[in-house]
CSV table of C-alpha atoms in Angstrom, one decimal:
chain,number,residue,atom,x,y,z
G,1,MET,CA,183.4,132.0,-120.1
G,2,GLY,CA,183.9,133.0,-116.5
G,3,HIS,CA,180.6,134.7,-115.9
G,4,ASP,CA,178.3,132.5,-118.0
G,5,ALA,CA,175.4,130.8,-116.2
G,6,PRO,CA,175.7,127.0,-115.8
G,7,PRO,CA,174.3,125.2,-118.9
G,8,ARG,CA,171.7,123.5,-116.7
G,9,TRP,CA,170.4,126.9,-115.5
G,10,ASP,CA,170.3,128.1,-119.1
G,11,ARG,CA,168.2,125.2,-120.3
G,12,ARG,CA,165.8,125.4,-117.4
G,13,MET,CA,165.4,129.1,-117.9
G,14,GLN,CA,164.7,128.6,-121.6
G,15,GLN,CA,162.1,126.0,-120.8
G,16,ARG,CA,160.4,128.2,-118.2
G,17,LEU,CA,160.2,131.1,-120.6
G,18,ALA,CA,158.8,128.8,-123.3
G,19,ARG,CA,156.0,127.9,-120.8
G,20,GLY,CA,155.3,131.6,-120.3
G,21,GLU,CA,156.4,131.8,-116.7
G,22,ALA,CA,156.5,135.5,-115.9
G,23,ALA,CA,158.7,135.0,-112.8
G,24,ALA,CA,161.4,133.5,-115.1
G,25,LEU,CA,161.5,136.8,-117.1
G,26,GLY,CA,162.0,138.7,-113.9
G,27,GLU,CA,164.9,136.5,-112.9
G,28,LEU,CA,166.4,136.8,-116.3
G,29,TYR,CA,166.1,140.6,-116.1
G,30,ASP,CA,167.7,140.7,-112.7
G,31,ARG,CA,170.7,138.6,-114.0
G,32,PHE,CA,171.2,140.3,-117.4
G,33,ALA,CA,169.7,143.8,-117.4
G,34,SER,CA,172.9,145.5,-116.5
G,35,LEU,CA,174.8,143.6,-119.2
G,36,VAL,CA,172.2,144.5,-121.8
G,37,HIS,CA,172.1,148.2,-120.9
G,38,SER,CA,175.9,148.5,-120.8
G,39,LEU,CA,176.3,146.9,-124.2
G,40,ALA,CA,173.6,149.0,-125.7
G,41,HIS,CA,175.1,152.2,-124.2
G,42,ARG,CA,178.5,151.2,-125.6
G,43,VAL,CA,177.1,151.1,-129.1
G,44,LEU,CA,174.7,154.1,-128.9
G,45,ASP,CA,176.4,156.4,-126.3
G,46,ASP,CA,172.9,157.5,-125.3
G,47,GLU,CA,171.2,156.7,-122.0
G,48,ASP,CA,167.6,156.9,-123.2
G,49,ALA,CA,168.4,154.9,-126.3
G,50,ALA,CA,170.1,152.2,-124.1
G,51,ASP,CA,167.0,152.1,-121.9
G,52,ARG,CA,164.8,151.5,-125.0
G,53,ILE,CA,167.1,148.8,-126.3
G,54,THR,CA,167.0,147.1,-122.9
G,55,ARG,CA,163.2,147.0,-123.0
G,56,GLU,CA,163.1,145.8,-126.5
G,57,VAL,CA,165.7,143.0,-125.9
G,58,PHE,CA,163.6,141.6,-123.0
G,59,ALA,CA,160.5,142.0,-125.1
G,60,TYR,CA,162.1,139.9,-127.8
G,61,ILE,CA,163.2,137.3,-125.4
G,62,TRP,CA,159.7,137.0,-123.9
G,63,GLU,CA,158.2,136.6,-127.4
G,64,HIS,CA,160.9,134.3,-128.8
G,65,PRO,CA,162.2,132.0,-126.1
G,66,ASP,CA,162.6,129.2,-128.6
G,67,SER,CA,165.2,131.3,-130.5
G,68,TYR,CA,167.8,130.3,-127.9
G,69,ASP,CA,169.5,127.0,-128.4
G,70,PRO,CA,171.5,125.8,-125.3
G,71,LYS,CA,173.6,123.6,-127.6
G,72,GLN,CA,174.9,126.7,-129.4
G,73,GLY,CA,176.3,128.4,-126.3
G,74,SER,CA,175.4,130.1,-123.0
G,75,LEU,CA,172.2,132.1,-122.5
G,76,ARG,CA,174.4,135.1,-121.5
G,77,SER,CA,176.2,135.1,-124.8
G,78,TRP,CA,172.9,134.8,-126.7
G,79,VAL,CA,171.4,137.7,-124.8
G,80,ALA,CA,174.5,139.7,-125.6
G,81,GLY,CA,174.3,138.9,-129.3
G,82,VAL,CA,170.6,139.9,-129.4
G,83,THR,CA,171.5,143.2,-127.7
G,84,ARG,CA,174.4,143.9,-130.0
G,85,HIS,CA,172.2,143.2,-133.1
G,86,GLN,CA,169.4,145.5,-131.9
G,87,ALA,CA,171.8,148.3,-130.8
G,88,VAL,CA,173.6,148.2,-134.1
G,89,GLN,CA,170.4,148.4,-136.0
G,90,ARG,CA,169.2,151.4,-133.9
G,91,LEU,CA,172.6,153.1,-134.5
G,92,ARG,CA,172.3,152.5,-138.2
G,93,GLN,CA,168.8,154.0,-138.3
G,94,THR,CA,169.9,157.0,-136.2
G,95,GLU,CA,172.8,157.7,-138.5
G,96,ALA,CA,170.7,157.4,-141.6
G,97,ASP,CA,168.1,159.8,-140.2
G,98,SER,CA,170.9,162.3,-139.2
G,99,ALA,CA,172.4,162.0,-142.7
G,100,ARG,CA,169.1,162.9,-144.3
G,101,ASP,CA,168.8,165.9,-142.1
G,102,CYS,CA,172.3,167.1,-143.0
G,103,GLY,CA,171.6,167.1,-146.7
G,104,ASP,CA,174.7,167.9,-148.7
G,105,ASP,CA,176.8,168.0,-145.6
G,106,ALA,CA,176.0,164.4,-144.7
G,107,PRO,CA,178.9,162.0,-144.2
G,108,GLU,CA,179.7,159.5,-146.8
G,109,PRO,CA,178.0,156.1,-146.4
G,110,ALA,CA,181.4,154.5,-145.9
G,111,GLU,CA,182.1,156.8,-143.0
G,112,ILE,CA,178.8,155.9,-141.4
G,113,GLU,CA,179.5,152.2,-141.8
G,114,GLN,CA,183.0,152.7,-140.3
G,115,LYS,CA,181.4,154.4,-137.2
G,116,ILE,CA,178.9,151.5,-136.9
G,117,ARG,CA,181.7,148.9,-137.2
G,118,GLU,CA,183.8,150.6,-134.5
G,119,ALA,CA,180.9,150.9,-132.1
G,120,SER,CA,180.0,147.2,-132.6
G,121,THR,CA,183.5,146.1,-132.2
G,122,ALA,CA,184.0,148.2,-129.0
G,123,ALA,CA,180.8,146.7,-127.5
G,124,ARG,CA,181.9,143.1,-128.3
G,125,ALA,CA,185.4,143.8,-126.9
G,126,ASP,CA,183.8,145.1,-123.7
G,127,TYR,CA,181.7,141.9,-123.5
G,128,ILE,CA,184.7,139.7,-124.0
G,129,VAL,CA,186.7,141.4,-121.3
G,130,THR,CA,183.9,141.2,-118.8
G,131,SER,CA,183.2,137.6,-119.7
G,132,MET,CA,186.6,136.1,-119.8
G,133,PRO,CA,188.0,134.2,-116.7
G,134,ALA,CA,189.0,136.5,-113.9
G,135,PRO,CA,192.7,135.6,-114.0
G,136,LEU,CA,192.9,136.6,-117.7
G,137,ARG,CA,190.9,139.8,-117.1
G,138,ASP,CA,193.1,140.8,-114.1
G,139,ALA,CA,196.2,140.3,-116.1
G,140,LEU,CA,194.9,142.5,-119.0
G,141,GLU,CA,193.8,145.2,-116.7
G,142,LEU,CA,197.2,145.4,-115.0
G,143,ALA,CA,199.1,145.3,-118.3
G,144,TYR,CA,197.0,147.6,-120.4
G,145,PHE,CA,195.1,149.9,-118.1
G,146,GLN,CA,197.8,150.2,-115.3
G,147,ARG,CA,200.7,150.0,-117.8
G,148,ARG,CA,202.5,147.2,-116.0
G,149,ASP,CA,205.0,145.0,-117.8
G,150,TYR,CA,204.7,141.3,-117.6
G,151,ARG,CA,207.2,141.1,-114.7
G,152,GLN,CA,205.2,143.7,-112.7
G,153,THR,CA,202.0,141.9,-113.6
G,154,ALA,CA,203.4,138.6,-112.4
G,155,ALA,CA,204.4,140.2,-109.1
G,156,ASP,CA,201.1,141.9,-108.6
G,157,LEU,CA,199.2,138.7,-109.3
G,158,GLY,CA,201.6,136.5,-107.3
G,159,VAL,CA,202.3,134.2,-110.2
G,160,THR,CA,205.4,133.3,-112.2
G,161,GLU,CA,206.4,135.4,-115.2
G,162,ASP,CA,205.7,132.5,-117.5
G,163,GLU,CA,202.1,132.3,-116.1
G,164,ALA,CA,201.7,136.1,-116.5
G,165,ARG,CA,202.8,135.9,-120.1
G,166,ARG,CA,200.4,132.9,-120.7
G,167,ARG,CA,197.4,134.8,-119.2
G,168,LEU,CA,198.2,137.9,-121.3
G,169,ARG,CA,198.6,135.9,-124.5
G,170,LEU,CA,195.3,134.1,-123.9
G,171,GLY,CA,193.5,137.3,-123.0
G,172,LEU,CA,194.7,139.0,-126.1
G,173,GLN,CA,193.7,136.1,-128.2
G,174,LEU,CA,190.1,136.3,-126.9
G,175,LEU,CA,190.0,140.0,-127.3
G,176,SER,CA,191.2,139.8,-130.9
G,177,THR,CA,188.0,137.9,-131.8
G,178,ALA,CA,186.1,141.2,-131.3
G,179,HIS,CA,187.4,142.3,-134.7
G,180,ASN,CA,186.1,139.2,-136.4
G,181,HIS,CA,182.5,140.0,-135.7
G,182,GLN,CA,181.4,142.7,-138.1
G,183,ALA,CA,178.4,144.9,-137.7
G,184,LEU,CA,175.3,143.6,-139.5
G,185,PRO,CA,174.7,144.7,-143.1
G,186,PRO,CA,172.1,147.4,-143.7
G,187,THR,CA,169.8,144.8,-145.4
G,188,HIS,CA,169.1,143.1,-142.0
G,189,ARG,CA,166.6,145.3,-140.2
G,190,THR,CA,164.8,144.8,-136.9
G,191,THR,CA,161.9,147.0,-136.0
G,192,TYR,CA,159.8,147.1,-132.9
G,193,THR,CA,156.7,149.1,-132.6
G,194,SER,CA,156.3,151.3,-129.5
G,195,SER,CA,153.1,149.5,-128.6
G,196,THR,CA,154.9,146.1,-128.6
G,197,VAL,CA,157.5,147.4,-126.1
G,198,ARG,CA,154.9,149.0,-123.9
G,199,ALA,CA,152.8,145.9,-123.8
G,200,THR,CA,155.5,143.4,-122.9
G,201,PRO,CA,156.1,142.5,-119.3
G,202,ALA,CA,159.8,143.1,-119.7
G,203,ALA,CA,159.2,146.9,-120.0
G,204,SER,CA,158.6,147.1,-116.3
G,205,HIS,CA,161.4,146.7,-113.6
G,206,ALA,CA,162.2,143.2,-112.5
G,207,SER,CA,161.3,144.1,-108.9
G,208,GLN,CA,157.7,144.0,-110.2
G,209,PRO,CA,157.7,141.0,-112.4
G,210,PRO,CA,154.7,140.5,-114.8
G,211,LEU,CA,151.9,138.3,-113.6
G,212,GLY,CA,150.1,135.7,-115.6
G,213,SER,CA,151.2,133.5,-118.5
G,214,ARG,CA,151.7,134.1,-122.1
G,215,PRO,CA,148.9,132.9,-124.4
G,216,PRO,CA,149.5,129.8,-126.5
G,217,HIS,CA,152.2,129.9,-129.3
G,218,THR,CA,151.0,132.0,-132.2
G,219,HIS,CA,152.6,133.1,-135.4
G,220,ARG,CA,153.2,136.9,-135.8
G,221,SER,CA,153.5,138.8,-139.0
G,222,GLY,CA,154.0,142.4,-140.0
G,223,PRO,CA,156.7,145.0,-139.2
G,224,GLY,CA,156.3,144.8,-135.5
G,225,SER,CA,157.4,141.1,-135.4
G,226,SER,CA,160.8,141.5,-137.0
G,227,ALA,CA,163.6,139.7,-135.1
G,228,PRO,CA,167.4,139.1,-135.2
G,229,PRO,CA,168.5,136.7,-137.9
G,230,GLY,CA,168.1,133.0,-137.1
G,231,SER,CA,165.3,133.6,-134.7
G,232,GLY,CA,162.2,131.4,-134.4
G,233,HIS,CA,158.6,132.4,-134.6
G,234,GLY,CA,157.2,135.1,-132.4
G,235,ARG,CA,154.9,134.6,-129.5
G,236,ALA,CA,151.9,136.7,-128.8
G,237,LEU,CA,151.8,138.7,-125.6
């Protein structure tokens, strides 16, 4: 989509991360940290939780660079998917903890899952809107946020009415896909230990990128090494 990094850049970044180049992680953070944080915040509605998810996402990327396949799409989309997965899991855990504390007054499991689905869909919709080509995004913003009809939208954009209708139609088609991506089922769990997050270079700000390289590829096991579905083996820090 409009804001995706060029495929060549994506492949080169993946290769640099696989080699353990700390500077590459800093560049990736500079490019995508705001995206990760905003998506996490959209799901969790909590600043501190979004900060933690941001650290965990870049920790995961640092440990699992081979999980990204450039043939499957842009690096930006993959990072967004990892973020959404991790944020949904955190929300599910938070809601489960809250339900236990409420005892008999706890909401029904179906209510909790509905809340999770809505938060996940809203986050994906936000991502789609910010990622779609600017002409489509501008048309949607005029029509649905500023309440313009298609004639006013066409006049504001300086295009024909047919072109305005086409942009709105395409934009809505893209946006409708947000509802086709459901939240992950409760059986898929991702856990990160606090020590893992603190140890990873991504936990620091990108203005002070981590120094040194990652040790050779090693297999990880145990609860601290869980990862989003379809990911590759972990890499030791």
